[in-house]
Amino acid sequence: MAAPAALSSRAGSVGSLGSPTATPGSSSNNNNKGLHQQAACPELDFRSGSRVDDMNRLIQEFGKHDQREYDDQRALEIHTAKDFIFSMLGMVQKLDQKLPVANEYLLLSGGVREGVVDMDLDDLSVYARGTDYDMDFTLLVPALKLHDRNQPVTLDMRHSALCHSWLSLRLFDEGTIAKWKDCCTVVDHINGATNYFFSPTLVADWFYQSISLVLQEVQKKPQRGMPRVEKVESNGTIISVILGVGSSRMLYDIVPVVSFKGWPAVAQSWLMENHFWDGKITEEEVISGFYLVPACSFKGRKENEWRLSFARSEVQLKKCISSSLMQAYQACKALIIQLLSRPKAVSPYLLRSLMLWACDRLPPTYLAQEDFSAHFLLGLIDDLQHCLLNKMCPNYFIPQCNMLEHLSDEAAMLHARKLSSVRSDPAEHLRSTIEHAKAANRLSSDLQWRGGGSNPPSPQSDAGGDSQPDDRLAKKLQQLVTENPGKSISVFINPDDVTRPHFRIDDKFF
C-alpha cells in the first residue's frame, strides 16, 4: 500500500524504517542532540519523581542495616540460645509425654510480628528490636502430627471460615485422645457419640504453663553458660521468650501447631495451575506438608478454630525468588509495619502473598534483574494499595479465601491514603526506615559494649561470672581454624535444619 501523501511530501527522503536524511544544521541534528540528552537523564519514578538509582541504593543500604553480618561470638550466642530452647522443649515433653517424642520443629528467621507466619493476632505484646531484643525467631512446635497419610488431607471446615478448620481427635488413636482430652472442647451428638475437638486456646494455655514450669525448675539448678531468661509471656496463643546470651538478646515466638504430611484437599486445585517455581523445585518439595496454627478467623470460635499455614512450602518457594525482589520485599515490609500498625488492619504476611502472586504474574527474566529493586518496591506498594481500595487479596495457596474480607471500608480507605503518602515520596520513607534500623542497631551495640556489667547477675548464671557459649562449640571452631589456615570460617544457623550447628568454610557448608 502506498504511503499517504501527507507523509511522502515531507522534506528529505525517507529510507526504510530509517530517519529522514538532512544536511548539517538541520532539525534532525537537533533531534539527535535531544536523544543524547534523554539518554543521559537518570531514570525517574513517574509518580514521585524519585530517582530509581537512588532508591536502589537506599534499599541496599536498608538491607545492610536490617540483615547484619554476625561475627563468630554472636553466632555462638545464637547457637547457645537455640540449643537451650530445644533442650527446654525436651523437658516439656517429659512432663506428661503430650508432645511427640520424635518431633520436627520449623525455625523461621523473624518473629510472628513480622508476618513470617499467617497469624495476625490482636493481643500480641509490642516488642521493639534494639530495645527489647536483637534478633527474633519463630519456632513452630507440633503438638500433634499426622504423618501417615498419602492422600489429600480432608479437614472439618464445616464450622469455620475459609483457610480455617476445626480438628477432631477422631483422626487419632485412643492413647492420643486420652493424653489431650483436657485440651479439647467436647461436643455430644444426638446418637450419643462424643467428639473431642482439639482446642488451640487450651493447647496454648497448657504449653505456656508447661514452659513456665520447666523454666522455674531450670533456674533452681543454674549451670555455667546457660542463657538468661529475661522474659516469658503468653501472647494469646503464642509464647514469647526473650533470652540473653552474653551481650545478645534473642526473641523466640514459640507456636504450638498441628503438623500434617501431604496436602489439604481444599488447596488441591492450586496444584493444577502454572507457577513460577515449576521446574526449579519439585512438587514433592512444595507439598511435603502443612500446619494448623492457633489463629481464629474474625468471626470464628477462638476455642475451636485453627488456621491453615503453608510455612513449610513458603520456605521452599523462597529459594526461587530473586535476591533483588527479596530486598524490595524486606524494605516494603519494614515500611508497612511502621506505617500501617495503628490501627492494625494489614498483616505483614499479606505482603508475602502479594510477592508470590507477582512471581506468578511477571516473567522470570524481569524478576531476575539485579538493579530492579526500586521497581519491585514500587510495584508492591501499588499492589497493596490496589488490594486495600478493593478490599480484596486472595490467599496464595487458597485463592478463594479473601484475606481482606474482614476490613471495614473506613479502615481500608485510611490505610490506602497512608500508602499514597509513601508512594508520593518513597525515597524519603526509605530514609526514615533506614534511620529506624540504624537506631535499633545502635541500641544493640550499646548493650554489647556495656557487656551487661552493670546488670545484676541472672538467677541462671553461677557465681563464676558472665555467661559464656558452650566450650565444645568453641573448641570445634578452633579446630577448624587450625586445619583450614587462610580460609573464612563461620557458624551458620540454618532455619531449614535446626538439629545441629553448621559450619561454613569459604562457600562450603558441613
mmCIF file of N, CA and C in Angstrom, residues 247 444-452:
data_model
loop_
_atom_site.group_PDB
_atom_site.id
_atom_site.type_symbol
_atom_site.label_atom_id
_atom_site.label_comp_id
_atom_site.label_asym_id
_atom_site.label_seq_id
_atom_site.Cartn_x
_atom_site.Cartn_y
_atom_site.Cartn_z
ATOM 1 N N SER A 247 26.125 -10.805 75.360
ATOM 2 C CA SER A 247 25.566 -9.465 75.161
ATOM 3 C C SER A 247 24.414 -9.458 74.167
ATOM 4 N N SER A 444 21.469 -1.979 70.280
ATOM 5 C CA SER A 444 22.065 -3.299 70.490
ATOM 6 C C SER A 444 23.564 -3.180 70.725
ATOM 7 N N SER A 445 24.220 -2.321 69.943
ATOM 8 C CA SER A 445 25.674 -2.152 70.078
ATOM 9 C C SER A 445 26.027 -1.560 71.437
ATOM 10 N N ASP A 446 25.209 -0.617 71.901
ATOM 11 C CA ASP A 446 25.473 -0.019 73.213
ATOM 12 C C ASP A 446 25.418 -1.069 74.314
ATOM 13 N N LEU A 447 24.422 -1.957 74.220
ATOM 14 C CA LEU A 447 24.306 -3.005 75.222
ATOM 15 C C LEU A 447 25.473 -3.986 75.135
ATOM 16 N N GLN A 448 25.908 -4.283 73.897
ATOM 17 C CA GLN A 448 27.066 -5.152 73.724
ATOM 18 C C GLN A 448 28.299 -4.515 74.333
ATOM 19 N N TRP A 449 28.471 -3.216 74.101
ATOM 20 C CA TRP A 449 29.655 -2.513 74.592
ATOM 21 C C TRP A 449 29.696 -2.512 76.118
ATOM 22 N N ARG A 450 28.500 -2.324 76.722
ATOM 23 C CA ARG A 450 28.457 -2.353 78.177
ATOM 24 C C ARG A 450 28.755 -3.745 78.717
ATOM 25 N N GLY A 451 28.401 -4.748 77.893
ATOM 26 C CA GLY A 451 28.691 -6.121 78.285
ATOM 27 C C GLY A 451 27.857 -6.636 79.432
ATOM 28 N N GLY A 452 26.805 -5.861 79.784
ATOM 29 C CA GLY A 452 25.937 -6.302 80.873
ATOM 30 C C GLY A 452 26.592 -6.211 82.231
#
